[in-house]
Structure formats: structure tokens, C-alpha cells
Short mmCIF file of C-alpha atoms and ligand atoms in Angstrom, two decimals:
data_model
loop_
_atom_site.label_atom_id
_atom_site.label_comp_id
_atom_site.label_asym_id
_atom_site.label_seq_id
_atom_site.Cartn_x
_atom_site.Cartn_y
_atom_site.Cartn_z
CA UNK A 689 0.00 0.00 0.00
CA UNK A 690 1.33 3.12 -0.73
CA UNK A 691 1.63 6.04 2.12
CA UNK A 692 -0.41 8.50 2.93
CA UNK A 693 -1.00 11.36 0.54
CA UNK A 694 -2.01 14.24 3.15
CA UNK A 695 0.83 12.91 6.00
CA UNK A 696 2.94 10.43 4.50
CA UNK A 697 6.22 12.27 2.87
CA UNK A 698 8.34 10.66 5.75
CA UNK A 699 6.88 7.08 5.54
CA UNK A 700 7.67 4.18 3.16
CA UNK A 701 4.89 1.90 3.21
CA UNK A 702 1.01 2.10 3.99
CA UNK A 703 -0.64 1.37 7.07
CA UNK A 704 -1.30 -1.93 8.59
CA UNK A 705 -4.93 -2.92 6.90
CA UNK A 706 -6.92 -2.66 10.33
CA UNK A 707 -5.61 1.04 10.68
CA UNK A 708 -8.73 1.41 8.17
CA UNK A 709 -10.88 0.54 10.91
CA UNK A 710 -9.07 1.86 14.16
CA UNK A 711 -8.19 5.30 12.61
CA UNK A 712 -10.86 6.89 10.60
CA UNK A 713 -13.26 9.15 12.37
CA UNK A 714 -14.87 10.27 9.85
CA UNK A 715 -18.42 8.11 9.78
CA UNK A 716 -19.35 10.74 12.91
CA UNK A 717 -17.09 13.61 12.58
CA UNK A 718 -18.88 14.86 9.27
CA UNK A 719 -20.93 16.20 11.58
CA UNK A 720 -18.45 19.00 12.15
CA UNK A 721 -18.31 19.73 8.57
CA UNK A 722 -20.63 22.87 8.94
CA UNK A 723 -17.59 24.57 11.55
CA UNK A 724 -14.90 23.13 10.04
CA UNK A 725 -15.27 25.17 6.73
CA UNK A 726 -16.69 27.81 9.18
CA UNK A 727 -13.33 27.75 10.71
CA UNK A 728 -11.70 27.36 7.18
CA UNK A 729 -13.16 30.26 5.47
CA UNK A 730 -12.26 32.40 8.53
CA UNK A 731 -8.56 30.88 8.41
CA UNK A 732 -8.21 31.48 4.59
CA UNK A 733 -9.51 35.31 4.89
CA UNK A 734 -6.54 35.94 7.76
CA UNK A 735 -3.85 33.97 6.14
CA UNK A 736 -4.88 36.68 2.67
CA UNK A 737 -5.54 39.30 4.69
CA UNK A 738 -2.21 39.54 6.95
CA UNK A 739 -0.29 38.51 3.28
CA UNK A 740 0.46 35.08 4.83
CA UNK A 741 -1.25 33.68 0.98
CA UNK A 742 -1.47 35.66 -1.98
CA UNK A 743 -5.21 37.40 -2.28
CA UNK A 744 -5.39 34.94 -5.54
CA UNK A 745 -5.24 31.78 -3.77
CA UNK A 746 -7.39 33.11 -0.86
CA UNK A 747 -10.13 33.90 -3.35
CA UNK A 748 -9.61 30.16 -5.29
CA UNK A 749 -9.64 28.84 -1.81
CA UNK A 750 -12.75 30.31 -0.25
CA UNK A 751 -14.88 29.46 -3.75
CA UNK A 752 -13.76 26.25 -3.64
CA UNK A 753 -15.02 26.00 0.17
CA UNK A 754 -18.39 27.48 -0.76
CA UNK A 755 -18.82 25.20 -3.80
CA UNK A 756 -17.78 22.01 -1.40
CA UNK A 757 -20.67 23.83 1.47
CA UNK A 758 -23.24 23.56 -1.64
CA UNK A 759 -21.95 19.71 -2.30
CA UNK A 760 -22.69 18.73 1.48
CA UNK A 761 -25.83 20.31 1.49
CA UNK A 762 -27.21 18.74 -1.55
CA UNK A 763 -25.48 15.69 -0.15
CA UNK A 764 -23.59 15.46 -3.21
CA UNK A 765 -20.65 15.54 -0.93
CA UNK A 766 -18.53 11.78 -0.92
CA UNK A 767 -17.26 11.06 2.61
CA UNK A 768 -13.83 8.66 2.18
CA UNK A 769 -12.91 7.01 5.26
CA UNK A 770 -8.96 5.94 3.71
CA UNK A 771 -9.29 10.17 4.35
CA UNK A 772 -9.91 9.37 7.89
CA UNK A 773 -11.42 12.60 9.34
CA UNK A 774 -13.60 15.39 7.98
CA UNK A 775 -10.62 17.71 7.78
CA UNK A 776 -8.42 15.62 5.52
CA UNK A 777 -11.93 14.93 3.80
CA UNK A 778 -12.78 18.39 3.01
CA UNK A 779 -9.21 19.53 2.04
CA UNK A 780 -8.82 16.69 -0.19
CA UNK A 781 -12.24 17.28 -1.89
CA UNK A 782 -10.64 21.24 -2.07
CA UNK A 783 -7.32 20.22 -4.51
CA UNK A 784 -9.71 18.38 -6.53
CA UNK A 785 -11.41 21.14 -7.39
CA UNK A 786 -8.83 24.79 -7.06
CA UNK A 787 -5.68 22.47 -7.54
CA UNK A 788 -2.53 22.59 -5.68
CA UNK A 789 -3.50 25.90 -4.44
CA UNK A 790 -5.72 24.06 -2.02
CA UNK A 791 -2.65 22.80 0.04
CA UNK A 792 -1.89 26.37 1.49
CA UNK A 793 -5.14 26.46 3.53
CA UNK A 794 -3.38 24.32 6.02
CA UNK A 795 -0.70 26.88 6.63
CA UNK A 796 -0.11 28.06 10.50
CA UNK A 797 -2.68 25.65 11.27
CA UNK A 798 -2.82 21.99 12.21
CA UNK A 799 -5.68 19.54 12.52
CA UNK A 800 -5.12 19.81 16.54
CA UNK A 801 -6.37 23.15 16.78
CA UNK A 802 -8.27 22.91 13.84
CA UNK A 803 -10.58 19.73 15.13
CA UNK A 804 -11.09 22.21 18.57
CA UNK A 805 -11.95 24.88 16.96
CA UNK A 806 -14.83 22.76 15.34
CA UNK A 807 -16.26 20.94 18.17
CA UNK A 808 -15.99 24.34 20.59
CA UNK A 809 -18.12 25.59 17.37
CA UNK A 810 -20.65 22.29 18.11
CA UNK A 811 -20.99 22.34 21.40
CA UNK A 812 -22.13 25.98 21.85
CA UNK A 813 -24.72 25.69 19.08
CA UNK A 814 -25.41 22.33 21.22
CA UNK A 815 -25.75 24.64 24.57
CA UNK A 816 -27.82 26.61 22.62
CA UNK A 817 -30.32 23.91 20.98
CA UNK A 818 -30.52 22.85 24.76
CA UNK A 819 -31.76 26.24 25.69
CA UNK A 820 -34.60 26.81 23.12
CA UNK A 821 -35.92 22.64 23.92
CA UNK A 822 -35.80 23.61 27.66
CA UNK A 823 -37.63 27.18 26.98
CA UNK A 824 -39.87 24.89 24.76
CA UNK A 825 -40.32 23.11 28.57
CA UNK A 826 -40.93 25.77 30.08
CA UNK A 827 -43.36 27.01 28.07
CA UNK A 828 -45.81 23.84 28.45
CA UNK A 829 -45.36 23.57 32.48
CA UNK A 830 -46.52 27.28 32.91
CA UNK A 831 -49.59 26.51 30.10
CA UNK A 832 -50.43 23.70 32.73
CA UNK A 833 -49.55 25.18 36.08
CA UNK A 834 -51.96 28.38 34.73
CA UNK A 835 -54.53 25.80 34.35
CA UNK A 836 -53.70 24.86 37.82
CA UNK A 837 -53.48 26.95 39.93
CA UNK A 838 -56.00 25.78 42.90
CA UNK A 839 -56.17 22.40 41.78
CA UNK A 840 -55.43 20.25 44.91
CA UNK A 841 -53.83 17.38 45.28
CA UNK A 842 -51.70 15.11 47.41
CA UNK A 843 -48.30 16.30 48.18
CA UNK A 844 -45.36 13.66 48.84
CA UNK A 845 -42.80 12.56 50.75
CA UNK A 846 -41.41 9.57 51.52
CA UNK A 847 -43.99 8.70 49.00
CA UNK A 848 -46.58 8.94 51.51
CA UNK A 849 -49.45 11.60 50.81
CA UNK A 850 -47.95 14.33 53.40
CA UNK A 851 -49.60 17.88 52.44
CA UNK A 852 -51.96 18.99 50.14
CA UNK A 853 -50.69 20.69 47.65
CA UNK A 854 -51.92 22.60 44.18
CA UNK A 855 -50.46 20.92 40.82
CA UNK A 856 -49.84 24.47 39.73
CA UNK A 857 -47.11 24.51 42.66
CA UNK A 858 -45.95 21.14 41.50
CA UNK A 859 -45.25 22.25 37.90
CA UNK A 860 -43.63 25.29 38.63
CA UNK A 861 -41.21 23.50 41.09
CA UNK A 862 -40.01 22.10 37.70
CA UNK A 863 -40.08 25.05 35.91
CA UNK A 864 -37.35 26.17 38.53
CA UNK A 865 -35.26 22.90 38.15
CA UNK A 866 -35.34 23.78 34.46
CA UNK A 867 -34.30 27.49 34.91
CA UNK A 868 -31.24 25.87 36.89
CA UNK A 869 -30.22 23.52 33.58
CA UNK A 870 -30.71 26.38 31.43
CA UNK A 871 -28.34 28.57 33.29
CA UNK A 872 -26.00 25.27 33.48
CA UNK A 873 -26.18 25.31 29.52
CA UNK A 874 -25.33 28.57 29.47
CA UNK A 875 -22.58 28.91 31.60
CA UNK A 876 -20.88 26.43 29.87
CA UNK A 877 -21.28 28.32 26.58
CA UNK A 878 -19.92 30.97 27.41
CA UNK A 879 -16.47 29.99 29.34
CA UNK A 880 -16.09 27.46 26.14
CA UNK A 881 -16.42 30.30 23.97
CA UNK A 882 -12.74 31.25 23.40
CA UNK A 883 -11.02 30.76 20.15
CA UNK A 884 -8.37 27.47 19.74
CA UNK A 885 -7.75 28.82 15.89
CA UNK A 886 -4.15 29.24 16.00
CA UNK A 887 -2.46 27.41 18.53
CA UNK A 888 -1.43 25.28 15.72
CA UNK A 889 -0.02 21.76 16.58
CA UNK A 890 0.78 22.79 20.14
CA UNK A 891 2.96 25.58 20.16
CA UNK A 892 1.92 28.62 18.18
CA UNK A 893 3.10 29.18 15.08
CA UNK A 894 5.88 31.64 13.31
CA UNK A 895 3.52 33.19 10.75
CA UNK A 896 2.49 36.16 11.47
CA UNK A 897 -1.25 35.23 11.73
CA UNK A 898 -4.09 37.45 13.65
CA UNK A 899 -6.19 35.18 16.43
CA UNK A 900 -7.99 38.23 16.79
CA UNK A 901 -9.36 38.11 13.99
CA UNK A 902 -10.23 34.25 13.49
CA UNK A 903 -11.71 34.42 16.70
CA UNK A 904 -14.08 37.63 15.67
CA UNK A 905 -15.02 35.92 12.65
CA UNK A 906 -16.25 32.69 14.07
CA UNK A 907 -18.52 34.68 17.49
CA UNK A 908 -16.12 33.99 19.78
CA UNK A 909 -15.43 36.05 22.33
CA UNK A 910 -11.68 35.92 22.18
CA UNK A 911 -9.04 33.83 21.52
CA UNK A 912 -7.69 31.19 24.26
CA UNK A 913 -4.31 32.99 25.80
CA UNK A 914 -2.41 29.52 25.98
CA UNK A 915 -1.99 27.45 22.76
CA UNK A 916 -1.12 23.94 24.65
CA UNK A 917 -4.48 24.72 26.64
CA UNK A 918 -6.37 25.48 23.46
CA UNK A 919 -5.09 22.32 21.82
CA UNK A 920 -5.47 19.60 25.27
CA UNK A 921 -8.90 21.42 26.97
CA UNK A 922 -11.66 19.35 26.73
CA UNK A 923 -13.30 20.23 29.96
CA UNK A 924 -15.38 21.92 27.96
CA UNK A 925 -16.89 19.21 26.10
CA UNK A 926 -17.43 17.61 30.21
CA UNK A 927 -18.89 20.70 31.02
CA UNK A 928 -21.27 20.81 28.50
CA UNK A 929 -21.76 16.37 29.28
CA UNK A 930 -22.24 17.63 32.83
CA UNK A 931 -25.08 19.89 32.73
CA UNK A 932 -26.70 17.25 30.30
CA UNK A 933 -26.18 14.61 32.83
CA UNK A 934 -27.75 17.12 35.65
CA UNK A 935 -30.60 18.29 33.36
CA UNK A 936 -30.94 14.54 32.18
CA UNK A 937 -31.55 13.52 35.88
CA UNK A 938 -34.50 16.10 36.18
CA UNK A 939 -36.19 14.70 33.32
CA UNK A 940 -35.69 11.48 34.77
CA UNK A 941 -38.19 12.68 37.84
CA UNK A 942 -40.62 14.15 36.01
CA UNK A 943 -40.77 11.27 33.67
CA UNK A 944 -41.37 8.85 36.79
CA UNK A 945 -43.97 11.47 37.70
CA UNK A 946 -45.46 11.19 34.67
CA UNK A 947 -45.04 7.12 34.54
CA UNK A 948 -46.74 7.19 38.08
CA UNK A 949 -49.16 9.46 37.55
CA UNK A 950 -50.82 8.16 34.34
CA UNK A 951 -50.82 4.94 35.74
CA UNK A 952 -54.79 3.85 36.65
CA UNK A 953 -54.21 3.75 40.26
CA UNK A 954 -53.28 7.45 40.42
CA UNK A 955 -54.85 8.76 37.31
CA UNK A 956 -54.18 12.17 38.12
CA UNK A 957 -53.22 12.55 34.86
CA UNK A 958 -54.07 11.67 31.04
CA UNK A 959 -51.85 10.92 28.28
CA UNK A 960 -53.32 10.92 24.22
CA UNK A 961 -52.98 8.61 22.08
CA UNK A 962 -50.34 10.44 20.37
CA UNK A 963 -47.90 10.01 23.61
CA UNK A 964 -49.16 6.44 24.33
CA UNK A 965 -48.26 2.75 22.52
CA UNK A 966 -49.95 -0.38 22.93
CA UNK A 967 -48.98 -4.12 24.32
CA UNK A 968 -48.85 -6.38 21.76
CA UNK A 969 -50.48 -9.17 24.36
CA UNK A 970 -52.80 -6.66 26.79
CA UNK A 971 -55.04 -5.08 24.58
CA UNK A 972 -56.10 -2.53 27.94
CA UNK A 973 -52.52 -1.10 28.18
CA UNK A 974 -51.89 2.30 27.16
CA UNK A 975 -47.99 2.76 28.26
CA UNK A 976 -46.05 6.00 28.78
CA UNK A 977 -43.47 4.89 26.87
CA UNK A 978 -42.12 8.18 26.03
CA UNK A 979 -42.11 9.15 29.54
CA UNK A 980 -39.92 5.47 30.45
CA UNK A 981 -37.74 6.16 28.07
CA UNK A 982 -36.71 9.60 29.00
CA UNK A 983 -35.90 7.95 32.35
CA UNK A 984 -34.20 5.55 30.68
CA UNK A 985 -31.98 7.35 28.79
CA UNK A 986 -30.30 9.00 31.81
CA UNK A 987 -28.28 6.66 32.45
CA UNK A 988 -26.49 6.58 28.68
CA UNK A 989 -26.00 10.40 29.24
CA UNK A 990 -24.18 9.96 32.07
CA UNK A 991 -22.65 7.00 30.88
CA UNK A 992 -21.12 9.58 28.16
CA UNK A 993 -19.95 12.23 30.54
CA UNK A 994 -18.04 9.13 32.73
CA UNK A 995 -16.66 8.11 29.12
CA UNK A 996 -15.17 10.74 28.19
CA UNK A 997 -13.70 12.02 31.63
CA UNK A 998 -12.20 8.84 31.47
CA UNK A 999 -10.54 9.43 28.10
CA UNK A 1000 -9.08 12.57 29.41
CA UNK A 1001 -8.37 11.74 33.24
CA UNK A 1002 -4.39 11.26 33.44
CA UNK A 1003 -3.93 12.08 29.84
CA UNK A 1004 -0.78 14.47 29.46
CA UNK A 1005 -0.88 17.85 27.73
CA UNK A 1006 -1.27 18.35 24.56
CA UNK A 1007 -2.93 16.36 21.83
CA UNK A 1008 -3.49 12.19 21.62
CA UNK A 1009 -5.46 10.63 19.18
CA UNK A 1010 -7.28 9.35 22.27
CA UNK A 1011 -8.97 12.90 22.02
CA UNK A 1012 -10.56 11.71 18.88
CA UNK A 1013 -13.31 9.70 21.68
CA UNK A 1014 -14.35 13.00 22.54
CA UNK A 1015 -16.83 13.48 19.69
CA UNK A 1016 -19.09 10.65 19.94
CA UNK A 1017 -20.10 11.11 23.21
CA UNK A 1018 -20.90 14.42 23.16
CA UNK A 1019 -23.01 13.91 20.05
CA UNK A 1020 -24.78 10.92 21.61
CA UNK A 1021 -25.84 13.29 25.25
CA UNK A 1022 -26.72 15.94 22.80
CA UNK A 1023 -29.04 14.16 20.45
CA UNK A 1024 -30.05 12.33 23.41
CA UNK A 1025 -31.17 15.18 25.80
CA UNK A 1026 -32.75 17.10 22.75
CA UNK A 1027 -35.04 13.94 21.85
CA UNK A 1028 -35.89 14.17 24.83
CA UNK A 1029 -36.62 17.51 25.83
CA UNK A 1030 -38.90 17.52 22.71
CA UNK A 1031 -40.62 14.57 23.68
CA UNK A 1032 -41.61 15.66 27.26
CA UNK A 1033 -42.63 19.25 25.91
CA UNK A 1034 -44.91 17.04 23.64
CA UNK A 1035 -46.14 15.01 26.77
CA UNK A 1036 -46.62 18.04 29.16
CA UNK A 1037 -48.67 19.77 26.89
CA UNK A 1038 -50.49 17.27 25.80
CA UNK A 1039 -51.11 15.78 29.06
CA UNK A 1040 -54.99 16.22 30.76
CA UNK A 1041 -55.18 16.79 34.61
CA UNK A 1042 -57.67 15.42 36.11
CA UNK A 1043 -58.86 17.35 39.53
CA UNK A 1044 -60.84 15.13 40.99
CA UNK A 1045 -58.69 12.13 41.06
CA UNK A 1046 -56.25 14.01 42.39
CA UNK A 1047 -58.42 15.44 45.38
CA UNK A 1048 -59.83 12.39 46.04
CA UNK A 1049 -56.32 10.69 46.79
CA UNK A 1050 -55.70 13.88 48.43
CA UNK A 1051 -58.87 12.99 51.54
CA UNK A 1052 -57.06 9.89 52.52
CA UNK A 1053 -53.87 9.70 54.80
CA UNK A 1054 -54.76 12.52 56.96
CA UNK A 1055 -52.46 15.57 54.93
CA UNK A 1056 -54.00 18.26 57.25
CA UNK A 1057 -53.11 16.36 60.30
CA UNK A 1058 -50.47 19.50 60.41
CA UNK A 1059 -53.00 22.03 60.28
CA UNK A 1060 -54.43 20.96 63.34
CA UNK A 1061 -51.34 20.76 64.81
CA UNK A 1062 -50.48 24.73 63.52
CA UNK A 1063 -54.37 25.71 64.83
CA UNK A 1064 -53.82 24.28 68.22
CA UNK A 1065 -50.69 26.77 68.14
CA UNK A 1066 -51.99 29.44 66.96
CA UNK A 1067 -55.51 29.91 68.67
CA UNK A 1068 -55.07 27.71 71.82
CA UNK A 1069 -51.04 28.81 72.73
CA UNK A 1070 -49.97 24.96 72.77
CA UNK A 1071 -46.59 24.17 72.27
CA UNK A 1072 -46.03 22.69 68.68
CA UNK A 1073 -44.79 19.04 70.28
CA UNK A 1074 -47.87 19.20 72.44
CA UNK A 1075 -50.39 20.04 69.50
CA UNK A 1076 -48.36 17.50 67.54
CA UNK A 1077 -49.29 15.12 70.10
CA UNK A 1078 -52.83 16.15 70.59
CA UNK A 1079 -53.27 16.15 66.60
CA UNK A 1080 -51.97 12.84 66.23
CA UNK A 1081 -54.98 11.01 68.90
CA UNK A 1082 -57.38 13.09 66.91
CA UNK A 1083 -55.97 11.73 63.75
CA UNK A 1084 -55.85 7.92 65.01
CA UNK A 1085 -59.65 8.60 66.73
CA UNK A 1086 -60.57 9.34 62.85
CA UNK A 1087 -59.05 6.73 61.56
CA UNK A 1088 -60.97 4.46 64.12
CA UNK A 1089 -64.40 5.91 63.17
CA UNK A 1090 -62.69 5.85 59.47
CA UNK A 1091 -63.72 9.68 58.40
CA UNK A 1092 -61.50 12.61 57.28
CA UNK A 1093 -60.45 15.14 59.89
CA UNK A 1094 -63.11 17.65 58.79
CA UNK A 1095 -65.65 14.86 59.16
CA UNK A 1096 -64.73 13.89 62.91
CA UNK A 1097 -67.67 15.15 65.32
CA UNK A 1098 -66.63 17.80 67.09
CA UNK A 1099 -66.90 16.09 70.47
CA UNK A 1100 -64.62 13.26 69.23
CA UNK A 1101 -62.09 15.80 68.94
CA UNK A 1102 -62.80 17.94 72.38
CA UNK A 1103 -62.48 14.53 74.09
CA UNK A 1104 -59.05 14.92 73.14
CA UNK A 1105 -58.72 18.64 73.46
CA UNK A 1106 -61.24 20.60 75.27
CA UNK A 1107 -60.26 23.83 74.02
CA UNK A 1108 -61.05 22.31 70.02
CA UNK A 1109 -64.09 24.28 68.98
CA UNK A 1110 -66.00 24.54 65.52
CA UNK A 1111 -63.87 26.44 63.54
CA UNK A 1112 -60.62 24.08 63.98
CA UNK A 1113 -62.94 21.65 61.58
CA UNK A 1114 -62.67 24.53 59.12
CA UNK A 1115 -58.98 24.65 59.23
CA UNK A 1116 -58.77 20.87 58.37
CA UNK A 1117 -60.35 21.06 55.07
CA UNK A 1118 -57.94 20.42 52.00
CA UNK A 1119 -58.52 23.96 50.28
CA UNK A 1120 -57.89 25.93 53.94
CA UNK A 1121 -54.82 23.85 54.17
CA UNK A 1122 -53.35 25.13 50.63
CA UNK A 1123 -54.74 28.56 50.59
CA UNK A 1124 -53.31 28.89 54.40
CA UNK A 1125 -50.05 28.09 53.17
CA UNK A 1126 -49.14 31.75 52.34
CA UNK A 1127 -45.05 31.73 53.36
CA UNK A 1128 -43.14 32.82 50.55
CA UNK A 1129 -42.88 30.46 48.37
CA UNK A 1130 -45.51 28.39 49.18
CA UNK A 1131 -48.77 26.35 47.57
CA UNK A 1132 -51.22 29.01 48.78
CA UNK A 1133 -52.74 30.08 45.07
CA UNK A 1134 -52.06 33.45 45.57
CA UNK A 1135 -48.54 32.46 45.90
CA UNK A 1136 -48.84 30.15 42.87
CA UNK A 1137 -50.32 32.97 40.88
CA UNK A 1138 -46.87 35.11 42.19
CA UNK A 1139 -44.76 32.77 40.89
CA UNK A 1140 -46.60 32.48 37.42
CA UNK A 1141 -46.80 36.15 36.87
CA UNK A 1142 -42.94 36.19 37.40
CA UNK A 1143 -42.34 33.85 34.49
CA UNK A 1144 -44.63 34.86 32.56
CA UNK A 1145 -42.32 38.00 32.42
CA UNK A 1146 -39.45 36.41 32.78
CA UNK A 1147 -39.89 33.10 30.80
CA UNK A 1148 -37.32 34.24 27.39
N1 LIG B 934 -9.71 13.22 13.75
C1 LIG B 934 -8.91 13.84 14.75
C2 LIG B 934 -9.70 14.03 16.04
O1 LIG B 934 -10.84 13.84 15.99
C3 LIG B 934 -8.44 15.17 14.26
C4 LIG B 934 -7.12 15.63 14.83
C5 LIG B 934 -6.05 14.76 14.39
N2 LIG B 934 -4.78 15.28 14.72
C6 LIG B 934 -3.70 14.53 14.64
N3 LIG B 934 -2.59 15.06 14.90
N4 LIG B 934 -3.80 13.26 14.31
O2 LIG B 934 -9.19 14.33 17.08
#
């Protein structure tokens, strides 16, 4: 076999035959073909602008990048993998077509900065893709928590019904969580958003090239200060795997949310059709699949982050071909996370509440047992262990007669308590309970309509 035409002036013979399959990236990094003749076209108009290449061959070069741009899009474009990467692919495909003037785009540049320079490029239109699908989010809680707002039902912990609460309150806790993986997203953005382009192989480079420049042309906010940096960082790639790991895990809850609430049991809520699938053996199943497989897929999104920290954990400065792993896994948590952000947009809007389901598995379990706890406080001076106390052989008398607090005759509960009158039944009732729970912050639906007003102004 003959050696390499783009690297192989120094070697004798070809490669071994299963380099063909060990080396090439090429069947996934034509994904990067958008920013690398992004990165390219910026390259070629410094190297003619600072005089590095005559204006000429800048001009043959840039046409020939535009007419190989048209190519890809019309997927006229033929990928080679004996070119291994898209780099080698694209400047081969450019001598075809301008001639040997094509081999002076790679001047005071190597494919270690180059390659960087591309996938910084990806991941920040990644960070921003996140953004809009979580806005998207977003957008469908607050339609549903607006629908909501004094809609009661159970509140949880331990899994056991503990407060009542509104489902307003309960989608706008995850319009917070999301607000948190949005700000993740774009934090990460913007500290990756420094320019590799010139750093060359690892060292700089003696032509007198302008980073400034490069790094203008391609939005980024300036170039990195440290070319070995610019050529080994990759925490930006596990920054951006990071907050898709966190913001995978929070779709992971409200998917078993979801899961558990459209399950007949619970039926608090009600998927369509169109976010449904049948068994192929029950013909009475209607499955969240959708929902099961966003929780699913959290743990392949975090298996990509722990990849790819691997790759780079103890790997010495600057560039190994082991950094050609990096790719992959980013592109698998990115289309994963956007899949399904889009599919539990689809799900949250289309999803039907169902109030009385939900208030009716609010009555059982005693949730306002606290409330007559906080009215023995507050009207009769107890101690809150005492009216803890006194609340919970009230609670156990009801559960004896089996009635709801607010059903329990009066004199039941003064057996207890003497001081108990008439209006302590009216605190016990699941709407006082909510609508007394004014604290900032909390389910009261005046609160809840606070907290949708904000993003309703704030929601961008
Ligand atoms: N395909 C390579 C990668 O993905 C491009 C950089 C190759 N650089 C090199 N010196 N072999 O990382």
C-alpha cells in the first residue's frame, strides 16, 4: 500500500490494513463539517488578509469551500474514510477542485487546533439547541400550572401523601429545576467560547497570523491565551456532558412522575394517544413509553460524561489521538437530551389533569393532620410538640371511626382537646390547608399565581 497522501512524505509503506478501521473518524465527525469550513473560510480570509497567501489563492480557496458547502448540502458531498477525518476529507475534496492551491489552507494551522476549533463551534450551538428545547419546557409547564393553579392534590414525601398541595405549585417547582439547567447550559457556553484557531499543533506558530481576527469571525469572544491549553482542553466538552447529565436527571423525575401518575391507580393525569403505545399481548394497556424512556436514557448520558472524563483523566498535555473519543459522546448526550426535551414538551402539553382524582387521593392519609397541629398553636397557645401530640390522637380517633379530619364530630375531637371548637374543623379542610399556606414560596394560590406572573415576564 502506498503512504499517505495528506501525511505520508516521511513514511515508506502504507498502514497496517486494520488502521482502516481503528483510525478513521470520519463516519461521525462529518458532523463537524458545517464549523470546520466555518473555521476554514475564517482561516483562509486571515492567512490573505495579513499577506500570509497571496489574495489569488485566498479567493480560489474560499470558492472552492463554498462550492464544497453547496456539495454537502445537496449531499452530493462523498465522505472517504482511507481520508480518515472530515478535515483531511474536506481539504482533499478542495485540490480536486482549485488544484494545488488548495494545500496552502493548512498553513499556521494543524488539525489539533483545527478539530477544537470545530467541536468548541458544536458544542455551543449544542448549549444553545438545549436552551430553546428547555424554553420549549418551560413554556408547556406554565400553560399547565396556569390551568392549575387551585387544583389540589396530594403532596409527597417519603412517597406517603404528606400535604396537600396545588399541581400548579408542583409544575412550577419544575419550571425552577429547568431554569437551573438552562443557566448550566449557558454557563458552559460561554467559558467554552474562546477561540483554539491558532495554537497550531501545540505551540503557536511563526507566521504572522491574527487570532484576533479568526476568533471575531467565528462569534467567539476571544481567543484562548495559551496554545497547549487550546489544543489539550476538553473540559469543555465535560462541562457541557455535565449539565446534560444534571438536566438529564430532572427529566428522569418528572418522567417517573409522569409514569406514576398516568398509571390507573393514580390517574391524576391523562396521556393521548399520540404520547401512548400499545402491548402487543394486553389489549387494555396504554404505556407512557415516552415518559420510560426519558428515564431511561439517563443513564447513557451519564454514561457519556463518565466516558469521556475517562478518556481525558491522566492524559498528558497536549494532543493524543485518544482525544478523537471526545466526539461521539458528546453527540450521543446531545441528540439524546434534545429527543428528549422535545418529547416531554410534547407530553406536558399534551397531558390532561384530572382534579378530581387528584383530590380524592388527596382525603385519605390525613395531609391536614399538620394544620391541626399549627391551629392548636396558633388559637389555643400549645406548644407545637404538644399540638403535635394532641393532633396525632385526633388523627388515630378518625381513623378508628374511618372519616377525614373535617368529618370527625366535634366532640370526638374535644375529648381529646377541650379547648377544640367549631372552627378548627374549618382549618382541616384540604382547600384551607393550601390557601393557608401563604409563606413565601408556598402552595397558597395566591402564591402560585406570584410565581406564574414572574415567568410569565421572565420566561425568554
Ligand atoms: N480526527 C482527529 C480528532 O478527531 C483530528 C485531529 C487529528 N490530529 C492529529 N494530529 N492526528 O481528534
Amino acid at each position: 500500500m502506498n503512504s499517505n497522501k495528506m501525511w505520508g512524505g516521511r513514511f515508506d509503506a502504507g498502514p497496517a490494513a486494520i488502521m482502516g478501521e481503528i483510525t478513521p473518524s470520519i463516519d461521525f465527525d462529518k458532523r463537524l463539517a458545517g464549523e470546520d469550513l466555518a473555521g476554514s473560510k475564517a482561516h483562509v480570509r486571515m492567512l490573505s488578509n495579513e499577506g500570509i497567501i497571496s489574495k489569488d489563492d485566498g479567493q480560489s480557496i474560499l470558492a472552492g469551500l463554498e462550492q464544497i458547502e453547496k456539495e454537502i448540502a445537496a449531499g452530493a458531498f462523498v465522505f472517504k474514510r482511507e481520508l480518515e477525518d472530515i478535515h483531511l476529507n474536506i481539504e482533499a475534496r478542495l485540490a480536486e477542485i482549485i488544484g494545488p492551491a488548495a494545500g496552502r489552507l493548512h498553513t499556521a494551522r494543524s488539525r489539533n487546533d483545527q478539530v477544537v476549533t470545530d467541536f468548541r463551534l458544536w458544542v455551543r450551538s449544542a448549549c444553545e439547541r438545549a436552551d430553546h428545547g428547555l424554553l420549549a419546557l418551560q413554556r408547556a409547564l406554565l400553560v399547565q400550572a396556569g390551568n392549575h393553579v387551585e387544583t389540589v392534590m396530594p403532596g409527597f414525601t417519603h412517597m406517603q401523601v404528606a400535604q396537600p398541595v396545588t399541581f400548579g405549585h408542583h409544575m412550577l417547582a419544575y419550571v425552577e429545576m429547568f431554569a437551573r439547567d438552562r443557566g448550566r447550559f449557558e454557563d458552559a457556553r460561554k467559558r467554552l467560547n474562546e477561540s483554539p484557531l491558532g495554537a497550531a499543533a501545540l505551540a503557536g506558530t511563526p507566521y504572522p497570523i491574527d487570532r484576533d481576527f479568526t476568533a471575531k469571525a467565528l462569534g467567539f469572544a476571544r481567543p484562548m491565551r495559551n496554545s497547549m491549553d487550546a489544543i489539550s482542553a476538553r473540559d469543555f466538552a465535560l462541562e457541557y456532558l455535565a449539565a446534560a447529565t444534571i438536566l438529564a436527571t430532572n427529566l428522569s423525575r418528572l418522567a417517573g412522575e409522569l409514569v406514576q401518575w398516568s398509571t390507573p391507580q393514580f390517574a391524576f393525569v391523562k396521556l393521548s394517544d399520540a404520547f401512548t403505545t400499545g402491548s402487543s399481548i394486553m389489549p387494555q394497556k396504554r404505556n407512557p413509553d415516552a415518559a420510560e424512556l426519558i428515564r431511561g436514557k439517563t443513564g447513557r448520558v451519564l454514561g457519556d460524561f463518565v466516558a469521556l472524563a475517562t478518556v481525558v483523566k491522566g492524559l498528558v498535555l497536549t494532543y493524543g489521538t485518544d482525544l478523537q473519543e471526545d466526539k461521539e459522546r458528546v453527540f450521543d448526550a446531545a441528540d439524546t437530551i434534545e429527543v428528549s426535551l422535545a418529547a416531554m414538551a410534547g407530553m406536558v402539553a399534551d397531558m390532561t389533569a384530572n382534579p378530581e382524582k387528584m383530590r380524592a387521593a388527596a382525603e385519605p392519609g390525613y395531609p391536614t393532620a399538620t394544620d391541626l397541629a399549627d391551629w392548636l398553636v396558633r388559637v389555643l397557645k400549645k406548644p407545637f410538640r404538644e399540638a403535635h401530640h394532641i393532633a396525632g390522637s385526633i388523627v388515630k380517633k378518625a381513623e378508628d371511626a374511618g372519616v377525614t379530619l373535617d368529618k370527625l364530630p366535634l366532640t370526638d375531637m374535644q375529648a381529646v382537646e377541650p379547648g377544640i371548637t367549631q372552627d378548627a374543623l374549618a382549618a382541616v379542610s384540604l382547600d384551607a390547608s393550601v390557601n393557608a399556606r401563604m409563606s413565601l414560596g408556598g402552595t397558597a394560590p395566591a402564591r402560585v399565581k406570584e410565581q406564574i406572573a414572574f415567568w410569565r415576564s421572565h420566561l425568554k
